[in-house]
Amino acid sequence: MAGISAAAADLGASAYKRRPSWVAWLVFAPLAAWLILFVIVPTLTLVALSFGEQRGLGTVEFTFTLENYQRAFNWTWLKVFWTSIWYALLTTGICMVIGYPVAYYIGRSPENMRNMLLTLVMIPFWTSFLIRTYAWITILSKEGLINSFLVAARIVPEPITILYTPFAAVLGLVYNYLPFMILPIYTSVERLDNAMIEAAYDLGARPVRAFSQIIIPLTSPGIVAGALLVFVPSIAMFAITNLMGGGDPPTIGEVIYKQFTSGRAQPFGAALGTLLLLIFIFTLWIGRRRSEE
Amino acid sequence: MKNNARHLMLSALAMLSLAGCGKPPEPSASTPTPASSPGSSPAAAAATPAPQAEEKKLNIFCWSEYIPQDVIDAFSKETGIQVSVENYASNEEMLAKLLAGGGSYDLIQPSEYAIEGLIAENLLVPIDHALIPNLKNIAPEFLNMSFDPGNKYTVPYMAGTVGIVVNTELVKDEITGFNDVFQDKYKKNIVVLDDAREIVTWAMLSQGIPVNDVTDENLEKVKPTVAKWVQLVKVYDSDSPKTALLNGDVALGVVWGGEGALLLNADKKFKWVMPKEGTHLFIDSLAIPKIAKHPTNAQQFMNFILRPDISVKMSDAFPYLNPNAAARPLLTKEQQENPASFPSAEQISKMQTFKDIGGQATKVDELVTSLKAE
């Protein structure tokens, strides 16, 4: 009898255990479907495509060739990769230098101010980034706002070149991705325990030391998350670098796009895309290790 | 990270399974059907796939910013046919989607070299000239082109050319051709189309090589020229090359005729120059793909846009070279005299159209990209 009831209890317990897992599956199902449809399947298609050969008007034959990868490890394409990585590194660095103080200030301001300040950071997202990029063109061009001011104020004798330079390209990237740096750092700063900072001061730390040994390590998850959120998308972004940088030097996103269109080399574009994906995975892995440390 | 590793493994697995079902048979390629043989009447061929009563729908797959919305609205209003439009940004994008078998398009808008390929692969439905009487409005120099002799499959939509725009306030010297544009004194003062084949074509023309002789040997020959030119260019822009010229960021441009026409309308300081080395003519046409479910409606649309009053609306919105001779007198004097829209008949007779260069396109792209990346 006792055995039976124990078994029943056991059954009941396991049934009880199983039920939330069903619910969990139900809740998880849309996410899983989304991931499979929009992440896994396209990624697999891309990787599969990279081992094919393009024929005629644009059909791809799967021939299991490694030719596309052999072609990719050529100075031309490596330089293009390097340009994009360099732009992304600069963008991440500058976003960090500008974004950290901003995020810190917002995180430490009185609570009723925080929401307003955060809204200010988010406001640019209410407009399409293409429109905001075109706005930059009218600001930076030779007959634009900045040059008109500089010439009118007699600071420069004639308009200076700002637009269509690597500087303008990085400016566009920083402008576009800065909020992605501010928001995760803000989340870390907001959670910062005041007692820890006070303790540092009580133990005789000067502000610099308190900042570098207490505040920075405590907010590092935010810094790492922000760096990833800025670095990864800015490698492949080519709308901004083309519109504000003039498309010179070429960046990897643009080069991949061209392989799928006028270059008529979809498998080669897929191979470059797969290499880019490997760079992303490597970056995420580094970021993960950093935040675990 | 574990998740990522799992994704990678999954991808590798699925890749293998995908590869197993690779190499699909392609019966459509290289099997000529009676419809494409010159003897058969186009009318009979078009009638076969088209049932008499089509539902009132038309799916257009066309270039972005090319068919004005008011033209589409007017067509719907007049015929009661519901039109849906999908856009592409390059011939290759359109071909890729068409070949992938996705979508149900009734009307596409390919350029000359794409038409050549589509006809060769037997992917187009012949048109019935009896349903498109307005074809007579098209000027003879745009009919019966080498890519579609007898206009069996296509009707011209818009044509155009590539030429030079000079900001005469910034450039005082006489510019007559490509070699005058690409000089050291104009370094970083030039906008060009972001299109590898265009750039290589101009370099070939500057050396007297015909635009379709894209051989390895000729690419090697023009390489030093292209290398020099890309060092001088400041902006690459195919979508709106007029922006850099309008804002004064560059003084010279090699741009589409339609963009040039807009610049000339915007400011008298801009001057249009037909390169003395020659240039090429492009003709974008309307064609019906084999997969079309509403070919009769598509032909009704073809006939509609060939009407002079409708064609004028197209010129108003996009001032390219309008091939419609009956519409020409309805344009304003300013439109008709815009040299970027309408080159002289003599100039047109000297221009060649692009032929399909197949796999050479990849070499052209690599040539230009590698020189730009230096």
XYZ file of C-alpha atoms in Angstrom:
667
model
C 0.000 0.000 0.000
C 2.729 2.309 1.002
C 4.619 1.181 -2.048
C 1.696 1.910 -4.314
C 1.067 5.323 -2.885
C 4.760 6.075 -3.122
C 4.683 5.005 -6.744
C 1.569 7.107 -7.306
C 3.231 10.030 -5.622
C 6.232 9.420 -7.775
C 4.066 9.269 -10.887
C 2.276 12.388 -9.792
C 5.559 14.135 -9.197
C 6.950 13.155 -12.564
C 3.714 14.133 -14.281
C 3.875 17.394 -12.441
C 7.457 17.783 -13.611
C 6.573 17.013 -17.195
C 3.721 19.476 -17.463
C 5.731 22.724 -17.245
C 8.130 21.282 -19.771
C 5.223 20.956 -22.217
C 4.271 24.551 -21.559
C 7.882 25.534 -21.928
C 8.000 23.798 -25.297
C 4.860 25.605 -26.378
C 6.340 28.929 -25.359
C 9.607 28.022 -26.998
C 8.037 26.783 -30.246
C 7.555 30.171 -31.961
C 11.112 31.151 -31.080
C 12.426 27.822 -32.336
C 10.446 28.154 -35.563
C 11.751 31.665 -36.004
C 15.326 30.567 -35.411
C 15.049 27.650 -37.804
C 13.358 29.643 -40.557
C 15.315 32.856 -40.374
C 18.664 31.882 -38.889
C 19.484 28.237 -39.407
C 18.020 27.634 -42.867
C 19.507 30.806 -44.435
C 22.874 30.092 -42.826
C 22.886 26.559 -44.169
C 21.864 27.762 -47.600
C 24.718 30.238 -47.550
C 27.277 27.647 -46.510
C 25.984 25.133 -49.058
C 26.056 27.765 -51.795
C 29.698 28.521 -51.056
C 30.709 25.090 -52.342
C 28.933 25.531 -55.687
C 29.664 26.962 -59.100
C 27.621 29.525 -60.974
C 26.342 28.616 -64.413
C 24.845 30.648 -67.227
C 22.310 33.257 -66.242
C 22.487 32.671 -62.510
C 21.806 29.067 -61.587
C 24.152 27.455 -59.100
C 25.389 23.926 -59.431
C 26.591 22.151 -56.297
C 29.931 20.745 -57.295
C 31.632 20.656 -53.888
C 34.427 22.788 -55.134
C 36.793 24.523 -52.740
C 37.659 26.988 -55.469
C 35.615 29.792 -53.929
C 37.563 29.577 -50.691
C 40.866 29.361 -52.542
C 39.902 32.483 -54.429
C 38.912 34.242 -51.199
C 42.376 33.888 -49.673
C 43.822 36.379 -52.054
C 45.366 39.721 -51.210
C 42.498 41.687 -52.819
C 39.746 40.203 -50.703
C 41.824 40.050 -47.525
C 42.451 43.774 -47.886
C 38.734 44.366 -48.239
C 38.134 42.296 -45.086
C 40.811 44.289 -43.295
C 39.274 47.650 -44.294
C 35.938 46.543 -42.867
C 37.440 45.171 -39.656
C 39.481 48.347 -39.220
C 36.385 50.535 -39.681
C 34.499 48.361 -37.189
C 37.321 48.497 -34.621
C 37.552 52.288 -34.906
C 33.787 52.567 -34.606
C 33.712 50.350 -31.517
C 36.578 52.250 -29.873
C 35.084 55.665 -30.501
C 31.605 54.517 -29.425
C 33.129 53.220 -26.193
C 34.954 56.479 -25.431
C 31.856 58.574 -26.132
C 29.263 56.085 -24.935
C 30.705 55.152 -21.540
C 30.544 58.619 -19.941
C 27.086 59.164 -21.406
C 25.819 55.813 -20.098
C 27.461 56.440 -16.735
C 25.898 59.854 -16.431
C 22.449 58.541 -17.322
C 22.801 55.576 -14.956
C 23.824 57.813 -12.039
C 21.274 60.545 -12.592
C 18.076 60.730 -10.508
C 15.537 58.121 -11.494
C 12.977 60.538 -12.894
C 15.644 61.961 -15.234
C 16.820 58.575 -16.475
C 13.813 57.726 -18.585
C 13.882 61.083 -20.280
C 17.608 60.800 -21.039
C 17.153 57.249 -22.349
C 14.334 58.427 -24.592
C 16.686 61.053 -26.001
C 19.161 58.310 -26.865
C 16.423 56.291 -28.558
C 14.781 59.118 -30.505
C 16.963 58.714 -33.637
C 15.587 55.174 -34.016
C 12.198 56.626 -34.791
C 13.485 57.650 -38.213
C 14.890 55.348 -40.878
C 18.672 55.232 -40.771
C 18.800 55.948 -44.505
C 17.025 59.235 -43.985
C 19.391 60.102 -41.129
C 22.356 59.213 -43.349
C 21.057 61.475 -46.097
C 20.726 64.204 -43.473
C 24.430 63.785 -42.738
C 25.150 64.242 -46.444
C 23.453 67.643 -46.384
C 25.374 68.558 -43.238
C 28.839 67.474 -44.428
C 28.806 68.280 -48.149
C 30.823 71.133 -49.628
C 27.723 73.290 -49.810
C 26.403 71.867 -46.544
C 25.758 73.305 -43.098
C 29.253 72.909 -41.629
C 31.082 74.299 -44.638
C 28.658 77.207 -44.999
C 29.312 78.110 -41.386
C 33.090 77.719 -41.612
C 33.287 79.859 -44.731
C 30.853 82.503 -43.439
C 32.787 82.749 -40.165
C 36.007 83.023 -42.205
C 37.555 80.106 -40.378
C 38.511 78.541 -43.710
C 38.933 80.416 -47.026
C 37.061 77.790 -49.059
C 34.946 74.717 -48.292
C 36.893 71.775 -46.906
C 36.378 68.157 -47.881
C 34.553 66.204 -45.174
C 32.058 64.051 -47.021
C 33.170 61.005 -49.046
C 36.238 60.305 -46.912
C 37.009 57.403 -44.545
C 36.478 59.925 -41.737
C 32.901 60.525 -42.877
C 32.328 56.769 -43.186
C 33.435 56.134 -39.589
C 31.481 59.168 -38.382
C 28.366 57.678 -39.954
C 28.996 54.303 -38.332
C 29.641 55.844 -34.894
C 26.523 57.964 -35.151
C 24.390 55.011 -36.148
C 25.675 52.482 -33.604
C 26.329 54.691 -30.555
C 22.993 53.823 -28.879
C 23.912 50.126 -29.071
C 26.920 50.940 -26.885
C 25.119 53.268 -24.464
C 22.168 51.025 -23.631
C 24.004 47.888 -22.402
C 26.549 49.967 -20.441
C 23.681 51.910 -18.893
C 22.101 48.645 -17.738
C 25.357 47.707 -15.972
C 25.818 51.145 -14.435
C 22.274 51.174 -13.138
C 22.919 47.922 -11.274
C 26.163 49.235 -9.810
C 26.227 48.831 -6.010
C 26.974 52.184 -4.429
C 28.285 50.479 -1.331
C 31.159 49.022 -3.329
C 32.261 52.434 -4.541
C 31.931 53.909 -1.069
C 33.955 51.004 0.303
C 36.680 51.746 -2.219
C 36.827 55.349 -1.096
C 36.723 54.357 2.602
C 39.704 52.111 2.004
C 41.601 55.073 0.582
C 41.203 54.631 -3.175
C 41.454 57.782 -5.237
C 38.805 58.356 -7.927
C 41.043 56.992 -10.703
C 41.703 53.783 -8.806
C 38.071 53.390 -7.734
C 37.082 53.809 -11.368
C 39.628 51.451 -12.884
C 39.505 48.721 -10.225
C 35.901 48.808 -9.066
C 33.611 50.566 -11.524
C 35.095 49.292 -14.789
C 35.188 45.604 -13.707
C 31.642 45.840 -12.335
C 30.307 47.314 -15.565
C 32.396 45.130 -17.854
C 29.463 42.893 -18.901
C 27.817 46.003 -20.328
C 31.021 47.097 -22.022
C 31.519 43.691 -23.658
C 27.886 43.495 -24.763
C 28.048 47.006 -26.174
C 31.305 46.306 -27.999
C 29.797 43.198 -29.631
C 26.598 45.003 -30.569
C 28.611 47.721 -32.293
C 31.484 45.709 -33.770
C 29.539 42.889 -35.373
C 26.994 44.890 -37.397
C 29.449 47.612 -38.394
C 31.738 45.135 -40.197
C 29.086 44.276 -42.753
C 27.276 47.619 -42.971
C 27.789 49.060 -46.423
C 24.919 51.486 -46.953
C 26.542 54.049 -44.673
C 30.112 53.538 -45.880
C 28.931 53.832 -49.476
C 26.731 56.872 -48.982
C 29.057 58.805 -46.663
C 32.418 57.303 -47.620
C 31.734 57.342 -51.361
C 32.327 53.591 -51.664
C 36.114 54.008 -51.596
C 37.860 51.886 -50.365
C 35.424 48.991 -50.896
C 34.086 47.230 -47.781
C 33.214 43.557 -47.413
C 29.431 44.013 -47.238
C 29.442 45.858 -50.545
C 31.799 43.343 -52.173
C 29.582 40.421 -51.112
C 26.506 42.212 -52.408
C 28.209 42.692 -55.772
C 29.093 38.997 -56.051
C 25.397 38.212 -55.869
C 24.517 40.825 -58.504
C 26.776 42.299 -61.176
C 29.772 40.112 -60.276
C 27.725 37.011 -61.130
C 29.564 34.863 -58.628
C 26.965 33.902 -56.025
C 28.994 30.944 -54.686
C 32.030 33.177 -54.230
C 29.863 35.758 -52.454
C 28.569 32.950 -50.251
C 32.139 31.898 -49.444
C 33.017 35.472 -48.413
C 29.802 35.546 -46.376
C 30.722 32.294 -44.635
C 34.161 33.688 -43.759
C 32.463 36.782 -42.362
C 30.222 34.520 -40.297
C 33.310 32.775 -38.908
C 34.711 36.179 -37.916
C 31.448 36.914 -36.083
C 31.532 33.569 -34.277
C 35.155 34.172 -33.288
C 34.267 37.658 -32.011
C 31.354 36.331 -29.969
C 33.592 33.618 -28.519
C 36.192 36.212 -27.471
C 33.457 38.386 -25.983
C 32.036 35.428 -24.111
C 35.419 34.578 -22.637
C 36.011 38.175 -21.632
C 32.720 38.407 -19.792
C 33.307 35.071 -18.032
C 36.678 36.196 -16.707
C 29.072 29.069 -27.020
C 27.730 25.535 -26.837
C 24.792 26.672 -28.886
C 27.060 28.039 -31.531
C 28.951 24.792 -31.728
C 25.685 22.945 -32.140
C 24.609 25.316 -34.894
C 27.836 24.683 -36.712
C 27.412 20.943 -36.493
C 23.825 21.195 -37.633
C 24.857 23.364 -40.525
C 27.495 20.911 -41.584
C 24.944 18.085 -41.484
C 22.287 19.933 -43.407
C 24.869 21.071 -45.891
C 25.624 17.477 -46.667
C 21.971 16.621 -47.040
C 21.394 19.646 -49.250
C 24.292 18.697 -51.423
C 22.788 15.268 -51.908
C 19.871 16.741 -53.756
C 21.995 19.135 -55.776
C 22.241 19.196 -59.556
C 18.574 19.479 -60.399
C 17.798 18.577 -63.995
C 17.249 21.618 -66.160
C 14.974 20.634 -68.983
C 14.232 24.254 -69.888
C 17.816 24.982 -70.830
C 18.884 24.320 -74.383
C 15.730 22.518 -75.461
C 14.229 24.760 -78.116
C 10.468 24.614 -78.325
C 8.478 25.318 -81.467
C 7.438 28.668 -80.014
C 10.923 30.067 -80.366
C 11.478 28.860 -83.916
C 11.217 31.706 -86.379
C 8.538 30.069 -88.507
C 5.710 29.850 -85.981
C 3.331 32.749 -85.632
C 3.724 34.610 -82.350
C -0.028 34.912 -81.996
C -0.564 31.180 -81.866
C 2.264 30.739 -79.395
C 1.000 33.402 -77.046
C -2.510 32.030 -77.132
C -1.484 28.593 -75.896
C -0.575 29.458 -72.303
C -3.184 32.214 -71.998
C -6.744 31.194 -71.304
C -9.288 33.572 -72.774
C -10.657 34.863 -69.498
C -7.840 35.870 -67.165
C -8.471 37.012 -63.647
C -8.002 40.743 -63.349
C -4.529 40.669 -61.893
C -1.052 41.613 -63.025
C 2.211 41.052 -61.170
C 4.993 43.324 -62.358
C 8.633 42.695 -61.448
C 10.490 45.853 -62.414
C 13.401 48.150 -61.617
C 12.900 50.379 -58.604
C 12.152 53.999 -59.495
C 11.319 53.314 -63.114
C 7.561 52.864 -63.638
C 5.765 55.916 -62.204
C 2.983 55.137 -59.752
C 0.511 57.337 -61.643
C 1.010 55.188 -64.751
C 0.171 52.059 -62.757
C -2.825 53.748 -61.141
C -4.102 54.933 -64.515
C -3.813 51.395 -65.908
C -5.752 49.919 -62.983
C -8.438 52.547 -63.256
C -8.915 52.045 -66.972
C -8.856 48.251 -67.086
C -9.945 47.222 -63.603
C -6.830 45.047 -63.416
C -5.280 44.922 -59.995
C -1.534 45.521 -60.288
C 1.047 44.472 -57.758
C 4.631 45.602 -58.157
C 7.848 44.083 -56.894
C 11.202 45.799 -57.457
C 14.765 44.808 -58.163
C 17.995 46.791 -58.341
C 19.900 44.856 -60.987
C 19.295 42.513 -63.909
C 21.190 39.789 -62.090
C 18.916 40.054 -59.063
C 15.890 39.671 -61.322
C 17.433 36.711 -63.188
C 18.381 34.977 -59.941
C 14.823 35.214 -58.600
C 13.322 34.133 -61.880
C 15.656 31.134 -62.178
C 15.104 30.145 -58.565
C 11.491 29.587 -59.576
C 10.066 31.766 -56.829
C 7.382 34.344 -57.398
C 4.709 34.517 -60.041
C 5.622 37.377 -62.265
C 3.677 38.330 -65.365
C 5.924 41.102 -66.575
C 9.631 41.737 -66.159
C 11.817 44.636 -67.236
C 15.173 43.269 -68.405
C 17.974 45.185 -70.145
C 19.348 44.158 -73.508
C 22.001 41.664 -72.397
C 19.588 40.027 -69.943
C 17.014 39.649 -72.721
C 19.633 37.923 -74.849
C 20.218 35.399 -72.072
C 16.532 34.934 -71.292
C 15.734 34.211 -74.937
C 18.678 31.825 -75.263
C 17.471 29.918 -72.204
C 13.933 29.921 -73.585
C 12.481 31.646 -70.540
C 10.244 34.186 -72.298
C 6.803 33.953 -73.876
C 6.497 35.427 -77.385
C 4.232 38.457 -77.594
C 1.241 38.820 -79.886
C 1.722 41.945 -81.989
C -2.027 42.047 -82.675
C -2.563 42.803 -78.974
C 0.088 45.538 -78.976
C -0.793 47.848 -81.891
C 0.927 50.775 -80.138
C 4.286 49.218 -80.893
C 4.095 51.307 -84.070
C 4.746 54.393 -81.876
C 8.297 53.291 -81.145
C 10.996 54.931 -83.269
C 12.509 52.439 -85.743
C 16.014 52.777 -84.294
C 14.775 51.078 -81.100
C 13.019 48.196 -82.830
C 14.398 44.996 -84.256
C 17.522 45.179 -82.084
C 20.151 42.447 -82.181
C 19.080 41.080 -78.780
C 15.508 40.458 -79.985
C 15.197 40.512 -83.802
C 11.671 41.307 -84.886
C 10.654 42.157 -81.289
C 9.251 38.670 -80.864
C 9.518 38.814 -77.078
C 9.973 42.401 -75.944
C 8.701 45.934 -76.313
C 11.059 48.829 -75.490
C 10.279 50.659 -72.238
C 12.998 53.283 -71.898
C 16.439 53.722 -73.354
C 19.384 55.759 -72.240
C 23.049 56.285 -72.390
C 26.034 57.135 -70.228
C 27.828 60.440 -70.565
C 29.773 63.150 -68.801
C 28.415 65.951 -66.639
C 30.662 68.977 -66.137
C 30.191 71.634 -63.465
C 31.327 74.580 -65.582
C 31.776 76.796 -62.533
C 34.514 74.508 -61.237
C 35.945 73.175 -64.503
C 36.998 75.810 -67.022
C 38.771 73.511 -69.489
C 36.991 71.966 -72.432
C 35.944 68.392 -71.647
C 35.278 66.225 -74.676
C 35.706 62.652 -73.505
C 36.793 60.146 -70.866
C 40.480 60.990 -71.256
C 39.736 64.642 -70.415
C 37.790 63.658 -67.297
C 40.368 61.296 -65.819
C 43.274 63.711 -65.483
C 45.452 64.220 -62.408
C 44.210 67.777 -61.945
C 40.712 66.433 -61.262
C 41.914 63.938 -58.685
C 39.224 63.252 -56.061
C 36.860 65.537 -57.933
C 34.971 62.894 -59.917
C 31.853 60.785 -59.360
C 31.328 57.646 -61.449
C 28.751 54.863 -61.583
C 29.455 52.134 -59.047
C 29.446 49.509 -61.765
C 32.502 47.500 -62.756
C 31.376 46.767 -66.303
C 30.672 50.453 -66.957
C 34.113 51.541 -65.753
C 35.852 48.840 -67.790
C 33.745 49.759 -70.841
C 34.842 53.411 -70.683
C 38.473 52.335 -70.406
C 38.011 50.044 -73.411
C 36.384 52.830 -75.417
C 39.264 55.168 -74.554
C 41.570 52.643 -76.204
C 39.286 52.067 -79.159
C 38.172 48.582 -78.106
C 34.513 47.726 -78.927
C 32.371 47.500 -75.782
C 31.535 43.806 -76.109
C 35.066 42.505 -76.675
C 35.516 41.695 -73.002
C 38.304 39.142 -73.503
C 41.040 38.338 -70.983
C 43.514 39.954 -73.326
C 41.572 43.212 -73.522
C 41.034 43.269 -69.758
C 44.798 43.029 -69.348
C 45.164 45.875 -71.843
C 42.834 48.263 -70.011
C 44.084 47.352 -66.538
C 46.634 50.216 -66.307
C 43.976 52.708 -67.461
C 41.434 51.497 -64.897
C 44.164 51.510 -62.224
C 44.910 55.160 -62.952
C 41.238 56.137 -63.114
C 40.125 54.590 -59.824
C 42.824 56.581 -58.030
C 41.199 59.779 -59.323
C 37.593 58.927 -58.436
C 36.117 60.337 -55.256
C 32.619 58.826 -55.217
C 31.151 55.597 -56.600
C 27.382 55.864 -56.837
C 24.995 54.160 -59.247
C 21.757 55.039 -57.505
C 22.007 58.804 -57.312
C 25.277 60.077 -58.763
C 23.671 63.483 -59.171
C 23.805 64.095 -55.397
C 27.590 64.560 -55.238
C 27.486 66.899 -58.254
C 24.537 68.916 -56.933
C 26.190 69.410 -53.537
C 29.406 70.616 -55.129
C 31.460 67.762 -53.697
C 32.753 66.833 -57.146
C 33.111 68.820 -60.363
C 32.836 66.028 -62.916
C 30.726 62.937 -63.291
C 30.235 59.977 -65.589
C 26.560 59.211 -65.039
C 23.336 57.831 -66.549
C 21.658 60.104 -69.091
C 18.538 60.408 -66.945
C 20.592 61.648 -63.977
C 22.374 64.081 -66.287
C 19.052 65.395 -67.562
C 17.889 66.101 -63.995
C 21.139 67.992 -63.281
C 20.763 70.068 -66.420
C 17.230 70.941 -65.356
C 18.408 71.826 -61.857
C 21.152 74.290 -62.752
C 22.524 75.911 -65.886
C 26.087 75.464 -64.619
C 25.935 71.770 -65.514
C 26.886 70.772 -69.029
C 26.334 67.400 -70.719
C 29.088 65.922 -72.863
C 28.775 62.846 -75.064
C 32.220 61.226 -74.764
C 34.052 61.523 -78.074
C 35.501 58.037 -77.553
C 31.939 56.743 -77.815
C 29.532 55.336 -75.262
C 26.911 52.643 -75.091
C 23.158 52.613 -75.409
C 20.983 50.680 -73.014
C 17.424 49.676 -73.716
C 15.218 48.409 -70.928
C 12.263 46.489 -72.256
C 9.159 44.739 -71.015
C 8.947 40.975 -71.435
C 6.713 38.135 -70.260
C 8.413 35.243 -68.456
C 7.298 31.653 -69.058
C 5.929 31.438 -65.518
C 3.430 34.255 -66.192
C -0.149 33.454 -65.194
C -1.646 36.569 -66.772
C 0.110 37.029 -70.128
C -2.877 38.739 -71.769
C -3.005 41.357 -69.023
C 0.727 41.785 -69.376
C 0.346 42.524 -73.088
C -2.447 44.932 -72.301
C -0.017 46.751 -69.999
C 2.660 46.760 -72.715
C 0.233 48.344 -75.125
C -0.858 50.835 -72.451
C 2.609 52.212 -71.697
C 3.285 52.588 -75.431
C 0.420 55.086 -75.665
C 1.846 58.597 -76.223
C -0.074 60.234 -73.350
C 1.155 57.565 -70.914
C 4.683 57.617 -72.271
C 4.857 61.356 -71.533
C 4.200 60.612 -67.857
C 7.172 58.246 -67.870
C 9.414 60.946 -69.339
C 8.170 63.501 -66.813
C 9.162 61.269 -63.919
C 12.326 59.729 -65.333
C 13.921 61.813 -68.097
C 15.690 59.005 -69.939
C 15.750 58.549 -73.694
C 12.116 57.903 -74.538
C 11.971 55.560 -77.547
C 8.339 56.510 -78.212
C 8.366 58.688 -81.354
C 4.668 59.542 -81.020
C 5.216 60.832 -77.475
C 8.182 63.029 -78.394
C 6.081 65.946 -79.811
C 3.970 65.970 -76.634
C 7.012 66.702 -74.464
C 7.898 70.285 -73.547
C 10.534 72.037 -75.631
C 12.885 71.937 -72.655
C 12.459 68.160 -72.320
C 12.966 67.567 -76.032
C 16.103 69.692 -76.174
C 17.756 68.157 -73.113
C 20.920 66.645 -74.631
C 21.284 64.166 -71.761
C 17.834 62.698 -72.446
C 17.908 62.841 -76.214
C 21.210 62.403 -78.036
C 21.129 63.173 -81.759
C 20.212 60.416 -84.204
C 23.780 60.492 -85.457
C 25.147 59.956 -81.941
C 22.724 57.101 -81.329
C 23.716 55.361 -84.561
C 27.318 55.165 -83.278
C 26.424 53.628 -79.931
C 26.572 49.914 -79.242
C 24.422 47.977 -76.803
C 25.823 45.560 -74.214
C 25.877 41.865 -75.024
C 25.794 39.188 -72.365
C 29.392 38.549 -71.275
C 28.551 35.555 -69.053
C 31.344 34.469 -66.726
C 33.589 37.349 -67.814
C 31.453 39.525 -65.521
C 33.242 37.912 -62.569
C 36.651 38.851 -63.986
C 35.505 42.416 -64.673
C 34.301 42.728 -61.081
C 37.533 41.330 -59.658
C 39.644 43.626 -61.828
C 37.887 46.764 -60.629
C 37.550 45.682 -56.980
C 41.234 44.759 -56.704
C 42.303 48.107 -58.159
C 39.897 50.012 -55.907
C 41.145 48.163 -52.807
C 44.756 49.141 -53.469
